[in-house]
Coordinates of C-alpha atoms in Angstrom, one line a residue:
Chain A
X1 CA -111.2 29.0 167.1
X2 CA -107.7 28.5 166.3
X3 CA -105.7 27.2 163.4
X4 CA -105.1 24.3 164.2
X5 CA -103.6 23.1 160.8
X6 CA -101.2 25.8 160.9
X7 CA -99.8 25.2 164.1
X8 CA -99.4 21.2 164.0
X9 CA -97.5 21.8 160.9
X10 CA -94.3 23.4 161.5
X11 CA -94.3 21.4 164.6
X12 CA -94.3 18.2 163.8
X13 CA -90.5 18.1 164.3
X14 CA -91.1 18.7 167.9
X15 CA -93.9 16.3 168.6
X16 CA -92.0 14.0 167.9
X17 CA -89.4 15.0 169.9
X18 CA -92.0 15.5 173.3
X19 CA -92.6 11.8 172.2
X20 CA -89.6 10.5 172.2
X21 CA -89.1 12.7 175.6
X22 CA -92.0 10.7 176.9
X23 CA -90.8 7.0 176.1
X24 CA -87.4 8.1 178.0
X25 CA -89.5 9.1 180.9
X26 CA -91.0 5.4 180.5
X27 CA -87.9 3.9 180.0
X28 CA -86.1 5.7 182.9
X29 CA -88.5 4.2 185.3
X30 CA -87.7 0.5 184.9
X31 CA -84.0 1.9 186.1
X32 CA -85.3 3.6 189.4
X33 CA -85.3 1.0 192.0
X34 CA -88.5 1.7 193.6
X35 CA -89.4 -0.2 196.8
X36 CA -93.0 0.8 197.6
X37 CA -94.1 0.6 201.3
X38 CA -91.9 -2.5 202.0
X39 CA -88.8 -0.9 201.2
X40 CA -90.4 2.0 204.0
X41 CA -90.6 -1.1 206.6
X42 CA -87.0 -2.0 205.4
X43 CA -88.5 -5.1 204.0
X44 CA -87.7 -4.6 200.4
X45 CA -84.6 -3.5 198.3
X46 CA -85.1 0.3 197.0
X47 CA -86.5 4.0 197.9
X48 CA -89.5 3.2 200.5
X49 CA -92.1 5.2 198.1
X50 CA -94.0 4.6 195.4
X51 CA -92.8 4.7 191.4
X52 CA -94.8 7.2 190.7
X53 CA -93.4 9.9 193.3
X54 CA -90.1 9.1 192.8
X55 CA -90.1 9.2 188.9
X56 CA -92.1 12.4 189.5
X57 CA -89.7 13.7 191.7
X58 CA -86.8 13.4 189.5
X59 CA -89.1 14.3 186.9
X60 CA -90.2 17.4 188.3
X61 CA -86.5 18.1 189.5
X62 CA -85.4 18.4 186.0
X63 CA -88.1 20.0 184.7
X64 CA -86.5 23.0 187.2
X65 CA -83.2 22.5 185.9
X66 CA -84.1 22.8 183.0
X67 CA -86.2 25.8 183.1
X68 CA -83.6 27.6 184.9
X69 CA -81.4 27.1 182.6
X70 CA -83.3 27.4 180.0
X71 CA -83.8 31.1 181.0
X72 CA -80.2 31.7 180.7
X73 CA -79.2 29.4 177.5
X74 CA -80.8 27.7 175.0
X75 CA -79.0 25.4 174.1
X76 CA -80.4 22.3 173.2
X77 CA -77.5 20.2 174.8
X78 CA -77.1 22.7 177.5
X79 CA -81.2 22.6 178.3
X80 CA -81.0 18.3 178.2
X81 CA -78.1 18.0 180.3
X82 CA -79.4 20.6 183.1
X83 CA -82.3 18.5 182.9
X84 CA -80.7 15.1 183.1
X85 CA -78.2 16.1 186.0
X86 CA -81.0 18.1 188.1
X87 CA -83.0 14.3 188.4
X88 CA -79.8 12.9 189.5
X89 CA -79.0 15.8 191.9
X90 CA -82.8 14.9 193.2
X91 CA -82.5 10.8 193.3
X92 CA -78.6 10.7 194.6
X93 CA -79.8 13.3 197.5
X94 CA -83.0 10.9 198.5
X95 CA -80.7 7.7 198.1
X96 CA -78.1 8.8 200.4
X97 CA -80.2 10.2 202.8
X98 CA -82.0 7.0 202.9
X99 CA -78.9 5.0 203.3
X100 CA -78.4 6.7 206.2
X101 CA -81.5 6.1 207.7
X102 CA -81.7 2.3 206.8
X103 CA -77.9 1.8 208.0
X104 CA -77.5 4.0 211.5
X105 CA -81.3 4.4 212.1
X106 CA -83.1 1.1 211.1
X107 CA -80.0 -1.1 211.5
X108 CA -80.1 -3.1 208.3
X109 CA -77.4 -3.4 205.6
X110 CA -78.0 -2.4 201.9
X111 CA -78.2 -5.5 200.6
X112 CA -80.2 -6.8 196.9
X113 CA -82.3 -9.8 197.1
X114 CA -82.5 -10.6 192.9
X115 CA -78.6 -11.1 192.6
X116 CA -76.3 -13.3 194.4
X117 CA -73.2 -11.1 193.7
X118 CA -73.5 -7.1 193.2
X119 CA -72.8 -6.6 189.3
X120 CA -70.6 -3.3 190.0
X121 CA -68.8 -4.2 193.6
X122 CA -68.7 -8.3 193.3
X123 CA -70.1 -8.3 197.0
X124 CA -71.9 -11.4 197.9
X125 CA -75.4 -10.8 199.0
X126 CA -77.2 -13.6 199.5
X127 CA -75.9 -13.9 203.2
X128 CA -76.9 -10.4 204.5
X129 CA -80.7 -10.6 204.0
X130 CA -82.7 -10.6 206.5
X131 CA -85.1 -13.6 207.0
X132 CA -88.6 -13.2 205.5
X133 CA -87.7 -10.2 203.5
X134 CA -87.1 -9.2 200.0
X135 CA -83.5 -7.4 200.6
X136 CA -83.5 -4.0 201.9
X137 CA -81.1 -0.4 202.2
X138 CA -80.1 0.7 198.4
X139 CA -76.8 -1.5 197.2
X140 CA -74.3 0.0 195.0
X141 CA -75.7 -1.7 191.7
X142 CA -79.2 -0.2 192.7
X143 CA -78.1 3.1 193.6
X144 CA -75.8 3.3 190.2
X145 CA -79.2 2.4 188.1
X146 CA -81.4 5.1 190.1
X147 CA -78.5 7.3 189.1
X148 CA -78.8 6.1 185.3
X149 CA -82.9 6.3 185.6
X150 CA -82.7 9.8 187.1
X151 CA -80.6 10.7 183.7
X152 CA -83.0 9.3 181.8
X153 CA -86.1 10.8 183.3
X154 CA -84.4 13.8 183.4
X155 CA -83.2 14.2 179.8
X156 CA -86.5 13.4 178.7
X157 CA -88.5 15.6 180.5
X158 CA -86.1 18.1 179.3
X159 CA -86.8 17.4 176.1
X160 CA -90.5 17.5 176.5
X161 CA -90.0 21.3 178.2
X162 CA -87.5 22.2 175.2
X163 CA -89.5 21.1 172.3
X164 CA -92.7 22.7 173.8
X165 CA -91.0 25.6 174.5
X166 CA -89.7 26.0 170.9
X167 CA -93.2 25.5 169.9
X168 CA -94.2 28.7 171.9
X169 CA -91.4 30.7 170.8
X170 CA -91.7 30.3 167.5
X171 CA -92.5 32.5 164.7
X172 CA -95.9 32.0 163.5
X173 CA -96.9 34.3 160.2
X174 CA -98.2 37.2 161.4
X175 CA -97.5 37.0 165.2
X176 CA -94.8 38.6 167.0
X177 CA -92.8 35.5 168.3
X178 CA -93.1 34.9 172.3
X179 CA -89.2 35.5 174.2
X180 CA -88.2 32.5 176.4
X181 CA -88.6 34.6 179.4
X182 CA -92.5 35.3 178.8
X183 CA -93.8 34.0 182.2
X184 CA -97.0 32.8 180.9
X185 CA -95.7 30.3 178.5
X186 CA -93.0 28.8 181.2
X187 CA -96.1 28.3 183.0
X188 CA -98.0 26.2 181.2
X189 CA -95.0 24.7 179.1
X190 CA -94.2 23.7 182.6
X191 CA -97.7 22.5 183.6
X192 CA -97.7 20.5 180.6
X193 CA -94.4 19.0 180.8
X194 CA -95.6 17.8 184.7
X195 CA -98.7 16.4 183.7
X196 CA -96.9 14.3 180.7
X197 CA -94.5 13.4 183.0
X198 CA -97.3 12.0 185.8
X199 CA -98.7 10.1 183.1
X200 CA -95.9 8.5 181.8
X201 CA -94.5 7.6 185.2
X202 CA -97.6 5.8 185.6
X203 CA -97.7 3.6 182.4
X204 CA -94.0 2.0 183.2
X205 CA -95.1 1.3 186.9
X206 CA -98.1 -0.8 186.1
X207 CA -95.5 -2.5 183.6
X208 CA -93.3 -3.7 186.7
X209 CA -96.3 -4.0 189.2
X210 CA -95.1 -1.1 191.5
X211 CA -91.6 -2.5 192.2
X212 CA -88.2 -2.8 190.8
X213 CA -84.5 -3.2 191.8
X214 CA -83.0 -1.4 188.8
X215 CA -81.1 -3.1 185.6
X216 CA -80.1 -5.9 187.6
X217 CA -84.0 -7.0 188.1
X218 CA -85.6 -9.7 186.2
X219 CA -88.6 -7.5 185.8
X220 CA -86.1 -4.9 183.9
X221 CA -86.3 -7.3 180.7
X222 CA -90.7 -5.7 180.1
X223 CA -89.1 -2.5 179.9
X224 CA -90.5 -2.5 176.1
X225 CA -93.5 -3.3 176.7
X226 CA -93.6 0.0 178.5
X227 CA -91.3 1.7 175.9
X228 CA -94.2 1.2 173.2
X229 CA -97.2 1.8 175.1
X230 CA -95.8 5.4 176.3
X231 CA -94.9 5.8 172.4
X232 CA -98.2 5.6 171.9
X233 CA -99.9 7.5 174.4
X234 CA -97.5 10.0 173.9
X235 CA -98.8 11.0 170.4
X236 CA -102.0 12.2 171.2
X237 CA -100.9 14.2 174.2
X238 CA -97.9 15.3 172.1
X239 CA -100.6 17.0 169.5
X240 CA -102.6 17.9 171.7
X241 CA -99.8 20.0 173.7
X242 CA -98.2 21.9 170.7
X243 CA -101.9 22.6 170.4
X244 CA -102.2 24.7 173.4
X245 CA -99.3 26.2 174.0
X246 CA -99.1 27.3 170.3
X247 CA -102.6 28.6 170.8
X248 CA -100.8 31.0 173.9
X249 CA -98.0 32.2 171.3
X250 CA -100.8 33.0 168.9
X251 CA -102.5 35.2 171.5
X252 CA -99.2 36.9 171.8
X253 CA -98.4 35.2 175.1
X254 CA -101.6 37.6 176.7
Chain B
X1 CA -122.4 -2.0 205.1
X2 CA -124.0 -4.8 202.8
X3 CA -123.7 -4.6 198.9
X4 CA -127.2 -3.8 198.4
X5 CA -126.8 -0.7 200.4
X6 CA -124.2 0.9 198.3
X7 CA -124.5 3.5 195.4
X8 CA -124.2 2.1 192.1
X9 CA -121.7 3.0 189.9
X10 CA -123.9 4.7 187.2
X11 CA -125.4 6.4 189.6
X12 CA -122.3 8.1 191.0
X13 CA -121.1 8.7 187.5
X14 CA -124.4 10.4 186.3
X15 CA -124.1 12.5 190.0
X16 CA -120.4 13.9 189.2
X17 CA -120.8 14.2 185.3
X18 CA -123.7 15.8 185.4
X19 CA -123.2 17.9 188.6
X20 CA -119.8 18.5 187.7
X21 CA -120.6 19.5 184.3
X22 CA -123.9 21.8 185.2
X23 CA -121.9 23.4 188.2
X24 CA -119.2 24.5 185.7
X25 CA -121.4 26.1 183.8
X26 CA -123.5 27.7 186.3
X27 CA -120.8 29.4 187.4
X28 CA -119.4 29.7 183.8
X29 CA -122.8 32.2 182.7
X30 CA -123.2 33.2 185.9
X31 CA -119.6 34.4 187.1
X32 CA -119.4 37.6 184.6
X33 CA -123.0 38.8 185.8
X34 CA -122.2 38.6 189.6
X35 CA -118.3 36.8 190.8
X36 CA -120.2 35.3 193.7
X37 CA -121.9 32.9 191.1
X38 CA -118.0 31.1 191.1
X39 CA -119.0 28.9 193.9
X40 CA -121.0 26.6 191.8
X41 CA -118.1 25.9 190.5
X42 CA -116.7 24.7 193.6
X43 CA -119.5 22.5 194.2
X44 CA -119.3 20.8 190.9
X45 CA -115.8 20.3 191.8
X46 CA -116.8 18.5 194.9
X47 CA -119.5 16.4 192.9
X48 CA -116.8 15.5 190.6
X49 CA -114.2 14.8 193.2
X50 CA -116.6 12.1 194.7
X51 CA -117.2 10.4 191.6
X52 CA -113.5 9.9 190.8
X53 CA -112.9 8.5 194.1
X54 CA -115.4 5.9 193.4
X55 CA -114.1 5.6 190.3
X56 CA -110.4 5.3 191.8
X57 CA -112.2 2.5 194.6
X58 CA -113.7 0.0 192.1
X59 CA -110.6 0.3 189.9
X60 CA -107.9 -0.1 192.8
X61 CA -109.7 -2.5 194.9
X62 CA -108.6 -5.0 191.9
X63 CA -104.9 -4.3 192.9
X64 CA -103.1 -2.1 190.7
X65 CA -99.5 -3.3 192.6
X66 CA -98.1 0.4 192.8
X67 CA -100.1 2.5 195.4
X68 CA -103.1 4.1 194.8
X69 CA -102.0 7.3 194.4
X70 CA -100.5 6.3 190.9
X71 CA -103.9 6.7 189.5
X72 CA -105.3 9.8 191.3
X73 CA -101.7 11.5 189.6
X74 CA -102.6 10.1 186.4
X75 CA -106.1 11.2 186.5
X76 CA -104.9 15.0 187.2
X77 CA -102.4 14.5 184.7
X78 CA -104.9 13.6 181.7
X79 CA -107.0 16.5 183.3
X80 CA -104.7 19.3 182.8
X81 CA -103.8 18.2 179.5
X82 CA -107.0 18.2 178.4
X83 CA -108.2 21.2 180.4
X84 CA -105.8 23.4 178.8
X85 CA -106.4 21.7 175.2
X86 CA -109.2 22.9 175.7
X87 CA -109.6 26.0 176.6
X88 CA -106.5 26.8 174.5
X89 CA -109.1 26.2 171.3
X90 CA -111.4 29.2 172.4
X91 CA -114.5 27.8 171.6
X92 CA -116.0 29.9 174.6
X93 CA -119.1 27.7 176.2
X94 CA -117.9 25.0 174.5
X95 CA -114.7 24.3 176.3
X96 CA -115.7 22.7 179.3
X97 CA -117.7 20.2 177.4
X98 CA -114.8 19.3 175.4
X99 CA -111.9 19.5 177.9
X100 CA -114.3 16.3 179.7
X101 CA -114.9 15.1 176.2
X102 CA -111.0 15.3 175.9
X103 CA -109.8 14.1 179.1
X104 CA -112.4 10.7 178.7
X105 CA -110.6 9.9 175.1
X106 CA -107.2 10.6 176.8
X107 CA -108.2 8.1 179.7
X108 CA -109.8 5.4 177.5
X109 CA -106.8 5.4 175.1
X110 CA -104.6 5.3 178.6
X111 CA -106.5 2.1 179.4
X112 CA -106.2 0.5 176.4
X113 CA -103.1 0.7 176.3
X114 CA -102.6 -0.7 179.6
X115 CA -104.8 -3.4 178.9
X116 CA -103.5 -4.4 175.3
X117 CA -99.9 -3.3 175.2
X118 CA -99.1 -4.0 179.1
X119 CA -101.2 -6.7 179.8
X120 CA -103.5 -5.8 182.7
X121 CA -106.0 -7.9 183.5
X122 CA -108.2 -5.3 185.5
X123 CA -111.6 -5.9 183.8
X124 CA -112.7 -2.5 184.5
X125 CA -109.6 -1.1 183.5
X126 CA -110.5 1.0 180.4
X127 CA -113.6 2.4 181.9
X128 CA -112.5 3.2 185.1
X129 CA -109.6 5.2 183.6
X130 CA -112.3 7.0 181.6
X131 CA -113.8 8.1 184.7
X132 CA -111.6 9.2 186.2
X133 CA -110.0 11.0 183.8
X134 CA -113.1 12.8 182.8
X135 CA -113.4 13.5 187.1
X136 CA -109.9 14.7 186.5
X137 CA -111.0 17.3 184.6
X138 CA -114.2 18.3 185.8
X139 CA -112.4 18.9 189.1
X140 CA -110.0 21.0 187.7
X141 CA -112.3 23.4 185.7
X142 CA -114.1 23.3 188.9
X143 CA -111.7 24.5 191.1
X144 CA -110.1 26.7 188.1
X145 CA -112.6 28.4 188.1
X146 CA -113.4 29.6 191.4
X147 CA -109.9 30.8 191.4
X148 CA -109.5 32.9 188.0
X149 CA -113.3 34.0 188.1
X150 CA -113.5 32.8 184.2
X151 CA -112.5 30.1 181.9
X152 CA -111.0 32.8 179.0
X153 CA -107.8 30.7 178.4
X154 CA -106.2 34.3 178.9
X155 CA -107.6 34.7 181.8
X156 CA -107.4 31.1 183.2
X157 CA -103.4 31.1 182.2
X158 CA -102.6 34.0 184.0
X159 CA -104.4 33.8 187.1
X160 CA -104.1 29.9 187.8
X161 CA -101.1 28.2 185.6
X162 CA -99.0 31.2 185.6
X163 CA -99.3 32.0 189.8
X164 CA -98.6 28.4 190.2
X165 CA -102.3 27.8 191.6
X166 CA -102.7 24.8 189.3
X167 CA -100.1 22.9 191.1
X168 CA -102.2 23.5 194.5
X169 CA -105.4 22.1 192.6
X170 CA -103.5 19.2 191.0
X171 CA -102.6 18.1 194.7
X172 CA -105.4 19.0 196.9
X173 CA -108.1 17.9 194.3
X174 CA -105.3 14.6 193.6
X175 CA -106.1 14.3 197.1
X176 CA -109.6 14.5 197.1
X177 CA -109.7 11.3 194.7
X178 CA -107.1 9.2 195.7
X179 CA -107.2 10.0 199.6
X180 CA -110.2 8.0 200.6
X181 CA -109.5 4.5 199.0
X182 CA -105.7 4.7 199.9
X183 CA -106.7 5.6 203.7
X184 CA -110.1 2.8 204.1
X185 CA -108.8 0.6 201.8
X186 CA -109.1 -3.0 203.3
X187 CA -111.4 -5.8 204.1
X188 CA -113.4 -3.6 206.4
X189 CA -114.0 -0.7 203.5
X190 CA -117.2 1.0 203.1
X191 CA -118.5 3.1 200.5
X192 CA -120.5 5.8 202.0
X193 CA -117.2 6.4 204.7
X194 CA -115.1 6.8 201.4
X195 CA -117.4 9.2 199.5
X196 CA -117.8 11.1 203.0
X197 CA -113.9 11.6 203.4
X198 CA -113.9 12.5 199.3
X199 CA -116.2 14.9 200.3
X200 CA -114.3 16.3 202.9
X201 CA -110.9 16.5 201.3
X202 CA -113.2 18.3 198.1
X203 CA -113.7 20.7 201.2
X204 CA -110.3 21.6 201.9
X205 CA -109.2 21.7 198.3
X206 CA -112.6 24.5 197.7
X207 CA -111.4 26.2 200.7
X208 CA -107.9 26.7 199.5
X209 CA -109.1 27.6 196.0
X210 CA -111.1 30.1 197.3
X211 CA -108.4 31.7 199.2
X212 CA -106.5 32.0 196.1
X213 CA -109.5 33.5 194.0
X214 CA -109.5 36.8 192.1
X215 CA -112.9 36.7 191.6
X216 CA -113.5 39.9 194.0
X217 CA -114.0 39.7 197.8
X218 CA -117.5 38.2 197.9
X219 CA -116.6 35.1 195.6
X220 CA -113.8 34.6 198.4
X221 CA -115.5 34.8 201.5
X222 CA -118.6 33.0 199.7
X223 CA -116.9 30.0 198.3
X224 CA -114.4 29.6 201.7
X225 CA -117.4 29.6 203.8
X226 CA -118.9 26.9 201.6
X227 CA -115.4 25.1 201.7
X228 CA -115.8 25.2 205.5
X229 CA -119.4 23.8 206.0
X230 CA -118.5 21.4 203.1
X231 CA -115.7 20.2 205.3
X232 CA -117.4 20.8 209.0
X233 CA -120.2 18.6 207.5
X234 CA -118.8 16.1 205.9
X235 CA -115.6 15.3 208.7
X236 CA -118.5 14.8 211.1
X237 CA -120.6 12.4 209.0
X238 CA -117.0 10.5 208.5
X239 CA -116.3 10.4 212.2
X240 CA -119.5 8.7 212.7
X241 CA -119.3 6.3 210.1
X242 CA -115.5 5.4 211.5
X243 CA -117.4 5.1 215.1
X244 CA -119.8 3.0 212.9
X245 CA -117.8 0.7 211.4
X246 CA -114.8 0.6 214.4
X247 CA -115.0 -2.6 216.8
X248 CA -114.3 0.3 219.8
X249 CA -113.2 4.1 219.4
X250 CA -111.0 4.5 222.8
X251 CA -110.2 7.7 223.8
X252 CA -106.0 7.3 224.9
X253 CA -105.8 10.3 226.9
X254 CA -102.7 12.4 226.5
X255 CA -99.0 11.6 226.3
X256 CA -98.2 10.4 230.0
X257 CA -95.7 12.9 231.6
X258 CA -92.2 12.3 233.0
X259 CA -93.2 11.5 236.8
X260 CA -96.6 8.9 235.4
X261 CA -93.5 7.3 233.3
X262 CA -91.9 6.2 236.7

């Protein structure tokens, strides 16, 4: 059995900090226009996938970043911006792409279905959508809040991986502290940071019922709703994460 | 299929908490005296894998408005968490207990949140995430342990989190659970097709882990060839409750060549 006393303890600092990385996860997912299957079919404005993948994607993206950089620097600024610019690298890549597809291969134009004039460009787009369909392609205004949502996510996921992996490296009494580079704890700092990440990707999506256009969205306004709920779940997952991976620096990072 | 026909949902949840629970530790005494011994925890992985995707079917036939796979990611995600909690405390025998005592509180305070802070309205929804977050983690001690051979957090860290494995488990036992509602979901949806596909996918997802075991050439071979019968079995009894439940199964031939075209 471990101590768990002593490891909560000089911690809490960065529970707190894996929380606050987990409402910015929740956060950053109202931003993400998300289409679901109908934005697949080119019958809805946004990515044609589900919340949760996408916020995962970016998610996960970051988490990559971030680890690779992490490696090299540890920074805390350095570490949260790798993180923030690898889930933009990851949505603006998908976007594009998609873009593409909906505008040469599908034949429709990116057009939003909530606004009558494009925030950012002033574009009427009322005209251009198609009959019987919620909007469709990714418009500027919905590709600039992905962008903004991918910083989000990305930043706090990055701060979930930093603050966990300052838990593991850090110098318990009596232990010889782990380096950044032991494999082990990258392992399941990174496991963990995935698994946080899943779960709050999930808790945002049920807030907008599995679709949103980005900032521009009526649905945007629940966003804290989902803010506080992930607050919440956060904590215990927070706890019990500094847990475990303090548990592996304890055992010398095996 | 009429309701009277179907498995009840305690039933189901006795079948993969307690089969998922005793197959872990079968495997859990029994690994150390003979490695073989491992591939009872892939069964109790499979047991468990069936329960959370009738868990995953009562709870997304309410319509949870973002995909089913939403929840079969969120049950692997409280899963881990817990999993490693868990065996990160080094209670020894104890750990699976509590990593599915863990995982349920993690689920229930998941639902409650998402029926008090968001607003749900899905009845079942705090007790269906507790299901299937405690499947969650039964499958992933399950499957964890076929591939390191042992559930010493050391042990487990380095052979399945470190290599990456857990990543393959958190997919292909996602899968298993979320699969068969997001593929026969519909008016025409029957339970005993769904459990036989979970069942199936469980296959793969056993097969797989038992490629990636350490556990010593027998525990490979043994728990792959389970994996296989598991899957053999299992995709047939599906196909015949598709030809069941299907108006017509028409066979379309092949893709016409260039001169039938004309």
């Amino acid at each position: 059995m471990i101590d768990i006393v002593g490891l909560i303890a000089p911690n809490i600092f960065w529970i707190l900090a894996i929380v606050i990385g987990g409402t910015l996860i929740s956060i950053s997912v109202h931003f993400i226009s998300v289409g679901g299957a109908p934005a697949a079919m080119a019958q809805a404005t946004g990515i044609g996938t589900g919340t949760v993948m996408l916020a995962a994607g970016a998610g996960i993206a970051g988490i990559i970043a971030a680890g690779a950089v992490m490696d090299l620097n540890q920074n805390f600024g350095v570490v949260l911006g790798a993180g923030g610019v690898g889930a933009m690298v990851m949505l603006a890549a998908t976007m594009i792409v998609a873009t593409w597809i909906y505008a040469y291969g599908v034949g429709v134009m990116p057009v939003s279905a909530k606004v009558k004039y494009d925030p950012i460009t002033k574009y009427r787009q009322d005209l251009y959508v198609s009959q019987g369909t919620e909007g469709h392609g990714i418009p500027t205004v919905a590709f600039v809040s992905s962008l903004l949502g991918g910083l989000l996510g990305g930043i706090g996921a990055a701060l979930a991986y930093y603050a966990l992996m300052k838990v593991g490296t850090y110098a318990y009494s009596g232990v010889t502290p782990l380096e950044v580079h032991n494999l082990n704890l990258v392992g399941v700092v990174a496991t963990f940071t995935i698994g946080f990440f899943f779960i709050n990707s999930v808790i945002p999506s049920y807030n907008i019922v599995g679709t949103i256009e980005g900032f521009h969205d009526p649905k945007f306004k629940r966003w804290p709703k989902a803010a506080v709920a992930s607050f919440i779940a956060s904590i215990p997952l927070g706890i019990v994460a500094v847990i475990a991976v303090g548990a592996l620096a304890f055992a010398g990072g095996l | 299929m009429t309701e009277q026909k179907m498995i009840p949902p305690n039933t189901l949840m006795a079948f993969g908490a307690v089969g998922g629970l005793v197959g872990v530790y079968l495997a859990y005494f029994f690994a150390p005296a003979n490695p073989i011994f491992v591939v009872f925890g892939a069964l109790g992985a499979v047991f468990a894998a069936v329960w959370g995707a009738d868990a995953v079917r009562r709870i997304a036939s309410y319509g949870l408005g973002t995909g089913v796979p939403s929840i079969g990611m969120l049950a692997l995600g409280m899963g881990i968490i817990a999993v490693l909690f868990s065996l990160a405390l080094g209670i020894g025998a104890g750990g699976p207990i509590v990593a599915f005592i863990v995982s349920c509180a993690i689920g229930a305070i998941i639902g409650i949140i998402s029926v008090k802070i968001l607003g749900m309205t899905i009845p079942i929804m705090v007790s269906a995430t507790t299901e299937i977050a405690g499947a969650g983690a039964l499958l992933i001690l399950g499957l964890g342990i076929v591939i390191a051979g042992s559930l010493d957090y050391a042990i487990f860290v380095k052979e399945v989190v470190t290599t990456g494995f857990i990543m393959m488990i958190y997919i292909a036992g996602g899968m298993a659970m979320l699969h068969p509602h997001n593929s026969n979901l519909g008016p025409d949806e029957t339970q005993d097709r769904l459990l036989a596909l979970s069942a199936e996918k469980a296959g793969i997802a056993v097969v797989l882990s038992g490629f990636a075991s350490v556990a010593g050439m027998g525990a490979v071979v043994i728990t792959v060839l389970i994996g296989i019968i598991i899957w053999y079995y299992y995709f047939g009894k599906y196909y015949g409750f598709v030809k069941r439940d299907a108006y017509k199964v028409v066979d379309t031939g092949l893709l016409p060549t260039e001169e039938e075209m004309q």
